[in-house]
Amino acid sequence: MFENLSDRLERSFKILKGEGKITEINVAETLKDVRRALLDADVNYKVAKSFTDEVKRKAMGMNVLTAVKPGQLMVKIVHDELAGLMGGTAAELKLEGRPAIVLMSGLQGSGKTTFSGKLANMLKKKNRKNPLLVACDVYRPAAIEQLKVVGESVGVPVYSEPDNKDVVAIAGNAIREAKAKGYDVVIIDTAGRLAVDEEMMNEIASLKEAVNPDETLFVVDSMTGQDAVNTAREFNDRLDFNGVVLTKLDGDTRGGAALSIRTVVTKPIKFVGTGEKMEAIDVFHPERMADRILG
Ligand code: GDP
């Protein structure tokens, strides 16, 4: 679907070498290719611009003009810069509370409910935890039902209060239940809207304040590309979340949203969702993501 950037770069530098000399102007031209590829991969245009500016600075610093294999060197610089930007802080979950509390946030359809189930499943199987799922999406009647189906499929109970619309009260009761029954991780699924709105933000902000979560995760659909940046920024401004979950990476997106979000909100991407099944969860690997974006 996309032309492979690594090949494209190497090819254009080979042609330049054939002409005998590589100049700064040639590098600038090639960086346009890099920028185009990033835009193809759905990286936000401002992020793509500052990224290529930085790559140019590095390329000049590393004497790409006189390198034996300038194309390969450029590819390496671009790849390392991408991976470096998306990596950094260890992306493990910090689950110290008793019970530990994980709060999901994000737009409707981003994959919160599915990811809540995946995380519960993973914590149960790999970390030998005893999780409790909590239904705090009280607006869509089907939402509680959906979480119950998910919970059942992974053998994790779901706490819900179908007639209660007060999410702070529901979460408080769920935490009490968890303490009483020995659940050590409480995963709270929340309501999302199709677009950011004040009411939703107020609700989740007061929920966060009330339960003081160990982890507040922002779940975002990687297919939303350019829009993901604005959504991430708005949620971060209100919630100061501490990790990102990038879902639907099994689609035909290059996942440029990963670079955009990481750059704009400077919060680590912790997990990726790679399918609808409960096993389709992976920890985030910056190197792999860099390869994917470059194609
Ligand atoms: P919520 O509204 O944020 O709770 O989103 P849901 O969990 O209901 O997910 C919305 C849709 O996306 C559902 O049809 C899910 O099956 C699907 N979905 C969630 N995560 C993934 C993923 O990683 N890959 C794919 N292909 N689909 C996903």
PDB file of C-alpha atoms and ligand atoms in Angstrom:
ATOM      1  CA  MET A   1       0.000   0.000   0.000  1.00  0.00           C
ATOM      2  CA  PHE A   2       2.795   2.440   0.878  1.00  0.00           C
ATOM      3  CA  GLU A   3       6.201   2.729  -0.722  1.00  0.00           C
ATOM      4  CA  ASN A   4       8.898   1.584   1.620  1.00  0.00           C
ATOM      5  CA  LEU A   5      10.736   4.617   2.974  1.00  0.00           C
ATOM      6  CA  SER A   6      14.012   2.826   3.653  1.00  0.00           C
ATOM      7  CA  ASP A   7      14.229   1.730   0.003  1.00  0.00           C
ATOM      8  CA  ARG A   8      13.169   5.145  -1.189  1.00  0.00           C
ATOM      9  CA  LEU A   9      15.917   6.864   0.811  1.00  0.00           C
ATOM     10  CA  GLU A  10      18.610   4.469  -0.242  1.00  0.00           C
ATOM     11  CA  ARG A  11      17.585   4.770  -3.860  1.00  0.00           C
ATOM     12  CA  SER A  12      17.613   8.542  -3.904  1.00  0.00           C
ATOM     13  CA  PHE A  13      21.027   8.691  -2.227  1.00  0.00           C
ATOM     14  CA  LYS A  14      22.402   6.143  -4.676  1.00  0.00           C
ATOM     15  CA  ILE A  15      21.336   8.361  -7.558  1.00  0.00           C
ATOM     16  CA  LEU A  16      22.955  11.336  -5.866  1.00  0.00           C
ATOM     17  CA  LYS A  17      26.164   9.413  -5.295  1.00  0.00           C
ATOM     18  CA  GLY A  18      26.161   8.519  -8.969  1.00  0.00           C
ATOM     19  CA  GLU A  19      26.221  12.222  -9.688  1.00  0.00           C
ATOM     20  CA  GLY A  20      29.391  12.475  -7.647  1.00  0.00           C
ATOM     21  CA  LYS A  21      28.479  14.746  -4.789  1.00  0.00           C
ATOM     22  CA  ILE A  22      25.884  15.026  -2.069  1.00  0.00           C
ATOM     23  CA  THR A  23      25.013  18.485  -0.868  1.00  0.00           C
ATOM     24  CA  GLU A  24      22.989  19.897   1.974  1.00  0.00           C
ATOM     25  CA  ILE A  25      20.292  20.691  -0.546  1.00  0.00           C
ATOM     26  CA  ASN A  26      20.146  17.023  -1.525  1.00  0.00           C
ATOM     27  CA  VAL A  27      19.719  16.070   2.115  1.00  0.00           C
ATOM     28  CA  ALA A  28      16.929  18.601   2.481  1.00  0.00           C
ATOM     29  CA  GLU A  29      15.219  17.119  -0.571  1.00  0.00           C
ATOM     30  CA  THR A  30      15.520  13.640   0.881  1.00  0.00           C
ATOM     31  CA  LEU A  31      14.076  14.819   4.138  1.00  0.00           C
ATOM     32  CA  LYS A  32      11.006  15.857   2.211  1.00  0.00           C
ATOM     33  CA  ASP A  33      10.681  12.183   1.339  1.00  0.00           C
ATOM     34  CA  VAL A  34      10.926  11.307   5.009  1.00  0.00           C
ATOM     35  CA  ARG A  35       8.278  13.866   5.850  1.00  0.00           C
ATOM     36  CA  ARG A  36       5.989  12.562   3.125  1.00  0.00           C
ATOM     37  CA  ALA A  37       6.393   9.024   4.410  1.00  0.00           C
ATOM     38  CA  LEU A  38       5.567  10.139   7.946  1.00  0.00           C
ATOM     39  CA  LEU A  39       2.452  11.902   6.691  1.00  0.00           C
ATOM     40  CA  ASP A  40       1.516   8.741   4.780  1.00  0.00           C
ATOM     41  CA  ALA A  41       1.871   6.907   8.082  1.00  0.00           C
ATOM     42  CA  ASP A  42      -0.559   9.421   9.623  1.00  0.00           C
ATOM     43  CA  VAL A  43       1.960  11.276  11.726  1.00  0.00           C
ATOM     44  CA  ASN A  44       0.689  14.735  12.623  1.00  0.00           C
ATOM     45  CA  TYR A  45       2.150  17.298  10.189  1.00  0.00           C
ATOM     46  CA  LYS A  46       3.671  19.518  12.881  1.00  0.00           C
ATOM     47  CA  VAL A  47       5.245  16.504  14.522  1.00  0.00           C
ATOM     48  CA  ALA A  48       6.580  15.344  11.139  1.00  0.00           C
ATOM     49  CA  LYS A  49       8.107  18.768  10.522  1.00  0.00           C
ATOM     50  CA  SER A  50       9.905  19.012  13.851  1.00  0.00           C
ATOM     51  CA  PHE A  51      10.989  15.400  13.492  1.00  0.00           C
ATOM     52  CA  THR A  52      12.655  16.007  10.117  1.00  0.00           C
ATOM     53  CA  ASP A  53      14.281  19.193  11.397  1.00  0.00           C
ATOM     54  CA  GLU A  54      15.854  17.152  14.154  1.00  0.00           C
ATOM     55  CA  VAL A  55      16.921  14.417  11.743  1.00  0.00           C
ATOM     56  CA  LYS A  56      18.585  17.030   9.568  1.00  0.00           C
ATOM     57  CA  ARG A  57      20.528  18.376  12.526  1.00  0.00           C
ATOM     58  CA  LYS A  58      21.669  14.846  13.429  1.00  0.00           C
ATOM     59  CA  ALA A  59      22.515  13.995   9.815  1.00  0.00           C
ATOM     60  CA  MET A  60      24.745  17.045   9.518  1.00  0.00           C
ATOM     61  CA  GLY A  61      26.355  16.276  12.868  1.00  0.00           C
ATOM     62  CA  MET A  62      27.101  12.749  11.678  1.00  0.00           C
ATOM     63  CA  ASN A  63      28.613  13.955   8.408  1.00  0.00           C
ATOM     64  CA  VAL A  64      26.112  12.237   6.207  1.00  0.00           C
ATOM     65  CA  LEU A  65      27.406  14.296   3.260  1.00  0.00           C
ATOM     66  CA  THR A  66      30.702  12.441   3.196  1.00  0.00           C
ATOM     67  CA  ALA A  67      29.527   9.049   4.461  1.00  0.00           C
ATOM     68  CA  VAL A  68      30.391   5.945   2.432  1.00  0.00           C
ATOM     69  CA  LYS A  69      26.789   4.796   2.504  1.00  0.00           C
ATOM     70  CA  PRO A  70      24.770   7.963   3.071  1.00  0.00           C
ATOM     71  CA  GLY A  71      21.432   6.317   2.299  1.00  0.00           C
ATOM     72  CA  GLN A  72      21.920   3.642   4.928  1.00  0.00           C
ATOM     73  CA  LEU A  73      23.170   6.185   7.436  1.00  0.00           C
ATOM     74  CA  MET A  74      20.088   8.351   6.875  1.00  0.00           C
ATOM     75  CA  VAL A  75      17.800   5.354   7.323  1.00  0.00           C
ATOM     76  CA  LYS A  76      19.582   4.508  10.558  1.00  0.00           C
ATOM     77  CA  ILE A  77      19.351   8.073  11.849  1.00  0.00           C
ATOM     78  CA  VAL A  78      15.637   8.243  11.040  1.00  0.00           C
ATOM     79  CA  HIS A  79      14.959   4.836  12.576  1.00  0.00           C
ATOM     80  CA  ASP A  80      16.914   5.516  15.777  1.00  0.00           C
ATOM     81  CA  GLU A  81      15.325   8.917  16.205  1.00  0.00           C
ATOM     82  CA  LEU A  82      11.853   7.428  15.797  1.00  0.00           C
ATOM     83  CA  ALA A  83      12.482   4.600  18.228  1.00  0.00           C
ATOM     84  CA  GLY A  84      14.156   6.958  20.698  1.00  0.00           C
ATOM     85  CA  LEU A  85      11.263   9.392  20.676  1.00  0.00           C
ATOM     86  CA  MET A  86       8.674   6.679  21.200  1.00  0.00           C
ATOM     87  CA  GLY A  87      10.637   4.867  23.900  1.00  0.00           C
ATOM     88  CA  GLY A  88      12.181   6.229  27.005  1.00  0.00           C
ATOM     89  CA  THR A  89      10.460   5.835  30.333  1.00  0.00           C
ATOM     90  CA  ALA A  90       9.794   2.234  31.312  1.00  0.00           C
ATOM     91  CA  ALA A  91       6.253   1.473  30.274  1.00  0.00           C
ATOM     92  CA  GLU A  92       5.288  -1.007  32.927  1.00  0.00           C
ATOM     93  CA  LEU A  93       2.101  -0.691  34.928  1.00  0.00           C
ATOM     94  CA  LYS A  94       2.562   0.464  38.480  1.00  0.00           C
ATOM     95  CA  LEU A  95       0.058  -1.464  40.553  1.00  0.00           C
ATOM     96  CA  GLU A  96       0.825  -0.623  44.156  1.00  0.00           C
ATOM     97  CA  GLY A  97      -2.514   0.223  45.714  1.00  0.00           C
ATOM     98  CA  ARG A  98      -4.457  -2.333  47.697  1.00  0.00           C
ATOM     99  CA  PRO A  99      -6.401  -2.845  45.610  1.00  0.00           C
ATOM    100  CA  ALA A 100      -4.505  -1.289  42.701  1.00  0.00           C
ATOM    101  CA  ILE A 101      -6.779   0.816  40.531  1.00  0.00           C
ATOM    102  CA  VAL A 102      -6.633   1.218  36.759  1.00  0.00           C
ATOM    103  CA  LEU A 103      -8.876   3.838  35.164  1.00  0.00           C
ATOM    104  CA  MET A 104      -9.635   3.693  31.442  1.00  0.00           C
ATOM    105  CA  SER A 105     -10.293   6.855  29.471  1.00  0.00           C
ATOM    106  CA  GLY A 106     -10.880   7.628  25.816  1.00  0.00           C
ATOM    107  CA  LEU A 107     -13.510   8.261  23.192  1.00  0.00           C
ATOM    108  CA  GLN A 108     -16.396   5.920  22.512  1.00  0.00           C
ATOM    109  CA  GLY A 109     -15.322   3.147  20.187  1.00  0.00           C
ATOM    110  CA  SER A 110     -11.633   3.573  20.958  1.00  0.00           C
ATOM    111  CA  GLY A 111     -11.536   0.117  22.505  1.00  0.00           C
ATOM    112  CA  LYS A 112     -11.775   0.762  26.269  1.00  0.00           C
ATOM    113  CA  THR A 113     -14.117  -2.096  27.081  1.00  0.00           C
ATOM    114  CA  THR A 114     -12.194  -4.562  24.948  1.00  0.00           C
ATOM    115  CA  PHE A 115      -8.896  -3.446  26.437  1.00  0.00           C
ATOM    116  CA  SER A 116     -10.276  -3.646  29.995  1.00  0.00           C
ATOM    117  CA  GLY A 117     -10.986  -7.316  29.305  1.00  0.00           C
ATOM    118  CA  LYS A 118      -7.607  -7.904  27.700  1.00  0.00           C
ATOM    119  CA  LEU A 119      -5.795  -6.292  30.608  1.00  0.00           C
ATOM    120  CA  ALA A 120      -7.806  -8.253  33.179  1.00  0.00           C
ATOM    121  CA  ASN A 121      -7.014 -11.434  31.285  1.00  0.00           C
ATOM    122  CA  MET A 122      -3.315 -10.626  31.059  1.00  0.00           C
ATOM    123  CA  LEU A 123      -3.011  -9.647  34.727  1.00  0.00           C
ATOM    124  CA  LYS A 124      -4.801 -12.811  35.757  1.00  0.00           C
ATOM    125  CA  LYS A 125      -2.804 -15.185  33.585  1.00  0.00           C
ATOM    126  CA  LYS A 126       0.669 -13.635  33.533  1.00  0.00           C
ATOM    127  CA  ASN A 127       0.787 -11.698  36.804  1.00  0.00           C
ATOM    128  CA  ARG A 128      -1.374 -14.048  38.856  1.00  0.00           C
ATOM    129  CA  LYS A 129      -3.608 -11.180  39.903  1.00  0.00           C
ATOM    130  CA  ASN A 130      -7.211 -11.402  40.932  1.00  0.00           C
ATOM    131  CA  PRO A 131      -8.883  -8.538  39.036  1.00  0.00           C
ATOM    132  CA  LEU A 132     -12.352  -7.036  39.255  1.00  0.00           C
ATOM    133  CA  LEU A 133     -13.867  -5.202  36.278  1.00  0.00           C
ATOM    134  CA  VAL A 134     -16.109  -2.234  37.030  1.00  0.00           C
ATOM    135  CA  ALA A 135     -18.778  -0.905  34.669  1.00  0.00           C
ATOM    136  CA  CYS A 136     -18.783   2.881  34.890  1.00  0.00           C
ATOM    137  CA  ASP A 137     -20.173   3.460  31.403  1.00  0.00           C
ATOM    138  CA  VAL A 138     -23.684   4.222  32.623  1.00  0.00           C
ATOM    139  CA  TYR A 139     -25.065   5.933  29.529  1.00  0.00           C
ATOM    140  CA  ARG A 140     -25.206   3.236  26.897  1.00  0.00           C
ATOM    141  CA  PRO A 141     -27.491   0.445  28.102  1.00  0.00           C
ATOM    142  CA  ALA A 142     -25.497  -2.082  26.105  1.00  0.00           C
ATOM    143  CA  ALA A 143     -22.204  -1.040  27.672  1.00  0.00           C
ATOM    144  CA  ILE A 144     -22.652  -2.899  30.964  1.00  0.00           C
ATOM    145  CA  GLU A 145     -23.783  -5.957  29.057  1.00  0.00           C
ATOM    146  CA  GLN A 146     -20.757  -5.746  26.775  1.00  0.00           C
ATOM    147  CA  LEU A 147     -18.372  -5.591  29.742  1.00  0.00           C
ATOM    148  CA  LYS A 148     -20.136  -8.588  31.274  1.00  0.00           C
ATOM    149  CA  VAL A 149     -19.653 -10.588  28.080  1.00  0.00           C
ATOM    150  CA  VAL A 150     -15.991  -9.596  28.029  1.00  0.00           C
ATOM    151  CA  GLY A 151     -15.595 -10.421  31.740  1.00  0.00           C
ATOM    152  CA  GLU A 152     -17.222 -13.791  31.307  1.00  0.00           C
ATOM    153  CA  SER A 153     -15.003 -14.684  28.391  1.00  0.00           C
ATOM    154  CA  VAL A 154     -11.889 -14.188  30.526  1.00  0.00           C
ATOM    155  CA  GLY A 155     -13.372 -15.447  33.774  1.00  0.00           C
ATOM    156  CA  VAL A 156     -13.201 -12.115  35.583  1.00  0.00           C
ATOM    157  CA  PRO A 157     -16.213 -10.827  37.533  1.00  0.00           C
ATOM    158  CA  VAL A 158     -17.842  -7.503  36.674  1.00  0.00           C
ATOM    159  CA  TYR A 159     -19.155  -5.085  39.274  1.00  0.00           C
ATOM    160  CA  SER A 160     -22.104  -3.019  38.060  1.00  0.00           C
ATOM    161  CA  GLU A 161     -25.086  -1.076  39.399  1.00  0.00           C
ATOM    162  CA  PRO A 162     -27.492  -0.878  36.461  1.00  0.00           C
ATOM    163  CA  ASP A 163     -29.833   1.666  38.067  1.00  0.00           C
ATOM    164  CA  ASN A 164     -27.166   3.988  39.384  1.00  0.00           C
ATOM    165  CA  LYS A 165     -25.830   6.852  37.244  1.00  0.00           C
ATOM    166  CA  ASP A 166     -23.410   8.151  39.859  1.00  0.00           C
ATOM    167  CA  VAL A 167     -20.081   6.779  38.670  1.00  0.00           C
ATOM    168  CA  VAL A 168     -18.146   8.034  41.693  1.00  0.00           C
ATOM    169  CA  ALA A 169     -20.491   6.106  43.983  1.00  0.00           C
ATOM    170  CA  ILE A 170     -20.326   2.991  41.804  1.00  0.00           C
ATOM    171  CA  ALA A 171     -16.534   3.045  41.731  1.00  0.00           C
ATOM    172  CA  GLY A 172     -16.396   3.600  45.502  1.00  0.00           C
ATOM    173  CA  ASN A 173     -18.701   0.653  46.110  1.00  0.00           C
ATOM    174  CA  ALA A 174     -16.682  -1.493  43.712  1.00  0.00           C
ATOM    175  CA  ILE A 175     -13.465  -0.699  45.562  1.00  0.00           C
ATOM    176  CA  ARG A 176     -15.103  -1.590  48.877  1.00  0.00           C
ATOM    177  CA  GLU A 177     -16.281  -4.850  47.341  1.00  0.00           C
ATOM    178  CA  ALA A 178     -12.782  -5.545  46.052  1.00  0.00           C
ATOM    179  CA  LYS A 179     -11.317  -5.026  49.534  1.00  0.00           C
ATOM    180  CA  ALA A 180     -13.959  -7.213  51.117  1.00  0.00           C
ATOM    181  CA  LYS A 181     -13.585 -10.045  48.624  1.00  0.00           C
ATOM    182  CA  GLY A 182      -9.858  -9.951  48.045  1.00  0.00           C
ATOM    183  CA  TYR A 183      -9.628  -8.577  44.502  1.00  0.00           C
ATOM    184  CA  ASP A 184      -6.218  -6.960  44.115  1.00  0.00           C
ATOM    185  CA  VAL A 185      -6.720  -4.959  40.885  1.00  0.00           C
ATOM    186  CA  VAL A 186      -9.802  -2.904  40.069  1.00  0.00           C
ATOM    187  CA  ILE A 187     -10.161  -2.017  36.386  1.00  0.00           C
ATOM    188  CA  ILE A 188     -12.676   0.761  35.792  1.00  0.00           C
ATOM    189  CA  ASP A 189     -14.241   1.008  32.336  1.00  0.00           C
ATOM    190  CA  THR A 190     -15.733   4.438  31.681  1.00  0.00           C
ATOM    191  CA  ALA A 191     -18.074   6.102  29.230  1.00  0.00           C
ATOM    192  CA  GLY A 192     -16.743   7.789  26.135  1.00  0.00           C
ATOM    193  CA  ARG A 193     -18.359  10.127  23.646  1.00  0.00           C
ATOM    194  CA  LEU A 194     -17.829  10.316  19.943  1.00  0.00           C
ATOM    195  CA  ALA A 195     -16.032  13.603  20.465  1.00  0.00           C
ATOM    196  CA  VAL A 196     -14.531  15.279  23.515  1.00  0.00           C
ATOM    197  CA  ASP A 197     -17.218  17.052  25.533  1.00  0.00           C
ATOM    198  CA  GLU A 198     -17.228  18.953  28.800  1.00  0.00           C
ATOM    199  CA  GLU A 199     -19.670  16.704  30.604  1.00  0.00           C
ATOM    200  CA  MET A 200     -17.678  13.572  29.887  1.00  0.00           C
ATOM    201  CA  MET A 201     -14.440  15.270  30.886  1.00  0.00           C
ATOM    202  CA  ASN A 202     -15.924  16.527  34.147  1.00  0.00           C
ATOM    203  CA  GLU A 203     -17.237  13.094  34.962  1.00  0.00           C
ATOM    204  CA  ILE A 204     -14.012  11.233  34.367  1.00  0.00           C
ATOM    205  CA  ALA A 205     -11.972  13.961  36.064  1.00  0.00           C
ATOM    206  CA  SER A 206     -14.100  13.693  39.209  1.00  0.00           C
ATOM    207  CA  LEU A 207     -13.886   9.904  39.012  1.00  0.00           C
ATOM    208  CA  LYS A 208     -10.120  10.128  38.846  1.00  0.00           C
ATOM    209  CA  GLU A 209      -9.984  12.479  41.798  1.00  0.00           C
ATOM    210  CA  ALA A 210     -12.266  10.246  43.859  1.00  0.00           C
ATOM    211  CA  VAL A 211     -10.542   6.903  43.259  1.00  0.00           C
ATOM    212  CA  ASN A 212      -6.953   8.146  42.918  1.00  0.00           C
ATOM    213  CA  PRO A 213      -5.906   5.456  40.425  1.00  0.00           C
ATOM    214  CA  ASP A 214      -2.474   3.851  40.257  1.00  0.00           C
ATOM    215  CA  GLU A 215      -2.763   4.052  36.476  1.00  0.00           C
ATOM    216  CA  THR A 216      -4.936   6.259  34.298  1.00  0.00           C
ATOM    217  CA  LEU A 217      -4.726   4.952  30.760  1.00  0.00           C
ATOM    218  CA  PHE A 218      -5.767   6.823  27.655  1.00  0.00           C
ATOM    219  CA  VAL A 219      -7.090   4.403  25.043  1.00  0.00           C
ATOM    220  CA  VAL A 220      -6.907   5.580  21.440  1.00  0.00           C
ATOM    221  CA  ASP A 221      -7.737   4.048  18.092  1.00  0.00           C
ATOM    222  CA  SER A 222      -4.577   4.070  15.986  1.00  0.00           C
ATOM    223  CA  MET A 223      -6.709   4.384  12.855  1.00  0.00           C
ATOM    224  CA  THR A 224      -7.810   7.892  13.890  1.00  0.00           C
ATOM    225  CA  GLY A 225      -4.425   9.216  12.761  1.00  0.00           C
ATOM    226  CA  GLN A 226      -4.193  12.986  12.789  1.00  0.00           C
ATOM    227  CA  ASP A 227      -7.191  13.441  15.122  1.00  0.00           C
ATOM    228  CA  ALA A 228      -5.592  11.287  17.776  1.00  0.00           C
ATOM    229  CA  VAL A 229      -3.246  14.119  18.697  1.00  0.00           C
ATOM    230  CA  ASN A 230      -5.985  16.589  19.586  1.00  0.00           C
ATOM    231  CA  THR A 231      -7.943  13.997  21.521  1.00  0.00           C
ATOM    232  CA  ALA A 232      -4.831  12.949  23.419  1.00  0.00           C
ATOM    233  CA  ARG A 233      -3.993  16.530  24.255  1.00  0.00           C
ATOM    234  CA  GLU A 234      -7.471  17.276  25.566  1.00  0.00           C
ATOM    235  CA  PHE A 235      -7.619  14.172  27.726  1.00  0.00           C
ATOM    236  CA  ASN A 236      -4.132  14.816  29.014  1.00  0.00           C
ATOM    237  CA  ASP A 237      -4.923  18.421  29.911  1.00  0.00           C
ATOM    238  CA  ARG A 238      -7.822  17.274  32.040  1.00  0.00           C
ATOM    239  CA  LEU A 239      -6.630  13.935  33.372  1.00  0.00           C
ATOM    240  CA  ASP A 240      -2.858  14.050  33.272  1.00  0.00           C
ATOM    241  CA  PHE A 241      -3.012  10.348  32.350  1.00  0.00           C
ATOM    242  CA  ASN A 242       0.134   8.284  32.751  1.00  0.00           C
ATOM    243  CA  GLY A 243       0.021   5.923  29.827  1.00  0.00           C
ATOM    244  CA  VAL A 244      -1.389   5.376  26.381  1.00  0.00           C
ATOM    245  CA  VAL A 245      -2.976   2.272  24.880  1.00  0.00           C
ATOM    246  CA  LEU A 246      -2.909   2.216  21.088  1.00  0.00           C
ATOM    247  CA  THR A 247      -5.632  -0.054  19.754  1.00  0.00           C
ATOM    248  CA  LYS A 248      -6.473  -1.556  16.359  1.00  0.00           C
ATOM    249  CA  LEU A 249      -2.898  -1.861  15.218  1.00  0.00           C
ATOM    250  CA  ASP A 250      -4.003  -4.967  13.351  1.00  0.00           C
ATOM    251  CA  GLY A 251      -5.673  -2.662  10.809  1.00  0.00           C
ATOM    252  CA  ASP A 252      -3.836  -1.273   7.824  1.00  0.00           C
ATOM    253  CA  THR A 253      -2.582   1.773   9.676  1.00  0.00           C
ATOM    254  CA  ARG A 254       1.107   2.496   9.859  1.00  0.00           C
ATOM    255  CA  GLY A 255       0.525   3.718  13.388  1.00  0.00           C
ATOM    256  CA  GLY A 256       1.947   7.194  13.033  1.00  0.00           C
ATOM    257  CA  ALA A 257      -0.364   8.224  15.862  1.00  0.00           C
ATOM    258  CA  ALA A 258       2.152   6.576  18.193  1.00  0.00           C
ATOM    259  CA  LEU A 259       4.835   9.100  17.299  1.00  0.00           C
ATOM    260  CA  SER A 260       2.428  12.041  17.316  1.00  0.00           C
ATOM    261  CA  ILE A 261       0.907  11.263  20.696  1.00  0.00           C
ATOM    262  CA  ARG A 262       4.250  10.459  22.279  1.00  0.00           C
ATOM    263  CA  THR A 263       5.689  13.743  21.033  1.00  0.00           C
ATOM    264  CA  VAL A 264       2.718  15.923  21.924  1.00  0.00           C
ATOM    265  CA  VAL A 265       1.767  14.606  25.362  1.00  0.00           C
ATOM    266  CA  THR A 266       5.118  13.035  26.330  1.00  0.00           C
ATOM    267  CA  LYS A 267       3.435  10.101  28.044  1.00  0.00           C
ATOM    268  CA  PRO A 268       4.630   6.551  27.373  1.00  0.00           C
ATOM    269  CA  ILE A 269       2.700   4.185  25.164  1.00  0.00           C
ATOM    270  CA  LYS A 270       2.286   1.130  27.356  1.00  0.00           C
ATOM    271  CA  PHE A 271       0.235  -1.365  25.374  1.00  0.00           C
ATOM    272  CA  VAL A 272      -1.037  -1.990  21.898  1.00  0.00           C
ATOM    273  CA  GLY A 273      -4.223  -3.771  20.878  1.00  0.00           C
ATOM    274  CA  THR A 274      -3.841  -6.006  17.866  1.00  0.00           C
ATOM    275  CA  GLY A 275      -7.264  -7.561  17.411  1.00  0.00           C
ATOM    276  CA  GLU A 276     -10.694  -8.124  18.875  1.00  0.00           C
ATOM    277  CA  LYS A 277      -9.761 -11.280  20.779  1.00  0.00           C
ATOM    278  CA  MET A 278      -8.873 -11.133  24.457  1.00  0.00           C
ATOM    279  CA  GLU A 279      -5.338 -12.383  23.754  1.00  0.00           C
ATOM    280  CA  ALA A 280      -4.660  -9.605  21.234  1.00  0.00           C
ATOM    281  CA  ILE A 281      -2.665  -7.390  23.606  1.00  0.00           C
ATOM    282  CA  ASP A 282       1.023  -6.614  23.459  1.00  0.00           C
ATOM    283  CA  VAL A 283       3.392  -4.409  25.393  1.00  0.00           C
ATOM    284  CA  PHE A 284       4.614  -1.516  23.290  1.00  0.00           C
ATOM    285  CA  HIS A 285       7.944  -1.960  21.471  1.00  0.00           C
ATOM    286  CA  PRO A 286       9.381   1.352  20.165  1.00  0.00           C
ATOM    287  CA  GLU A 287      11.771  -0.413  17.756  1.00  0.00           C
ATOM    288  CA  ARG A 288       9.003  -2.430  16.152  1.00  0.00           C
ATOM    289  CA  MET A 289       6.854   0.646  15.873  1.00  0.00           C
ATOM    290  CA  ALA A 290       9.666   2.558  14.181  1.00  0.00           C
ATOM    291  CA  ASP A 291      10.013  -0.289  11.643  1.00  0.00           C
ATOM    292  CA  ARG A 292       6.301  -0.228  11.050  1.00  0.00           C
ATOM    293  CA  ILE A 293       6.145   3.522  10.491  1.00  0.00           C
ATOM    294  CA  LEU A 294       9.090   3.370   8.092  1.00  0.00           C
ATOM    295  CA  GLY A 295       7.579   0.396   6.288  1.00  0.00           C
TER     296      GLY A 295
HETATM  297  P1  GDP B   1     -15.204   1.474  23.785  1.00  0.00           P
HETATM  298  O1  GDP B   1     -16.433   2.167  23.304  1.00  0.00           O
HETATM  299  O2  GDP B   1     -14.064   2.435  23.942  1.00  0.00           O
HETATM  300  O3  GDP B   1     -15.419   0.659  25.018  1.00  0.00           O
HETATM  301  O4  GDP B   1     -14.744   0.493  22.616  1.00  0.00           O
HETATM  302  P2  GDP B   1     -14.975  -1.076  22.454  1.00  0.00           P
HETATM  303  O5  GDP B   1     -14.096  -1.835  23.378  1.00  0.00           O
HETATM  304  O6  GDP B   1     -16.430  -1.372  22.503  1.00  0.00           O
HETATM  305  O7  GDP B   1     -14.405  -1.292  20.979  1.00  0.00           O
HETATM  306  C1  GDP B   1     -15.035  -0.758  19.833  1.00  0.00           C
HETATM  307  C2  GDP B   1     -14.882  -1.743  18.681  1.00  0.00           C
HETATM  308  O8  GDP B   1     -13.511  -1.893  18.340  1.00  0.00           O
HETATM  309  C3  GDP B   1     -15.373  -3.145  19.014  1.00  0.00           C
HETATM  310  O9  GDP B   1     -16.023  -3.676  17.892  1.00  0.00           O
HETATM  311  C4  GDP B   1     -14.097  -3.924  19.320  1.00  0.00           C
HETATM  312  O10 GDP B   1     -14.225  -5.292  19.030  1.00  0.00           O
HETATM  313  C5  GDP B   1     -13.118  -3.249  18.398  1.00  0.00           C
HETATM  314  N1  GDP B   1     -11.739  -3.321  18.885  1.00  0.00           N
HETATM  315  C6  GDP B   1     -11.232  -2.976  20.094  1.00  0.00           C
HETATM  316  N2  GDP B   1      -9.885  -3.144  20.143  1.00  0.00           N
HETATM  317  C7  GDP B   1      -9.521  -3.619  18.914  1.00  0.00           C
HETATM  318  C8  GDP B   1      -8.259  -3.982  18.324  1.00  0.00           C
HETATM  319  O11 GDP B   1      -7.176  -3.905  18.911  1.00  0.00           O
HETATM  320  N3  GDP B   1      -8.328  -4.427  17.022  1.00  0.00           N
HETATM  321  C9  GDP B   1      -9.492  -4.509  16.320  1.00  0.00           C
HETATM  322  N4  GDP B   1      -9.457  -4.930  15.076  1.00  0.00           N
HETATM  323  N5  GDP B   1     -10.677  -4.164  16.859  1.00  0.00           N
HETATM  324  C10 GDP B   1     -10.706  -3.731  18.128  1.00  0.00           C
END
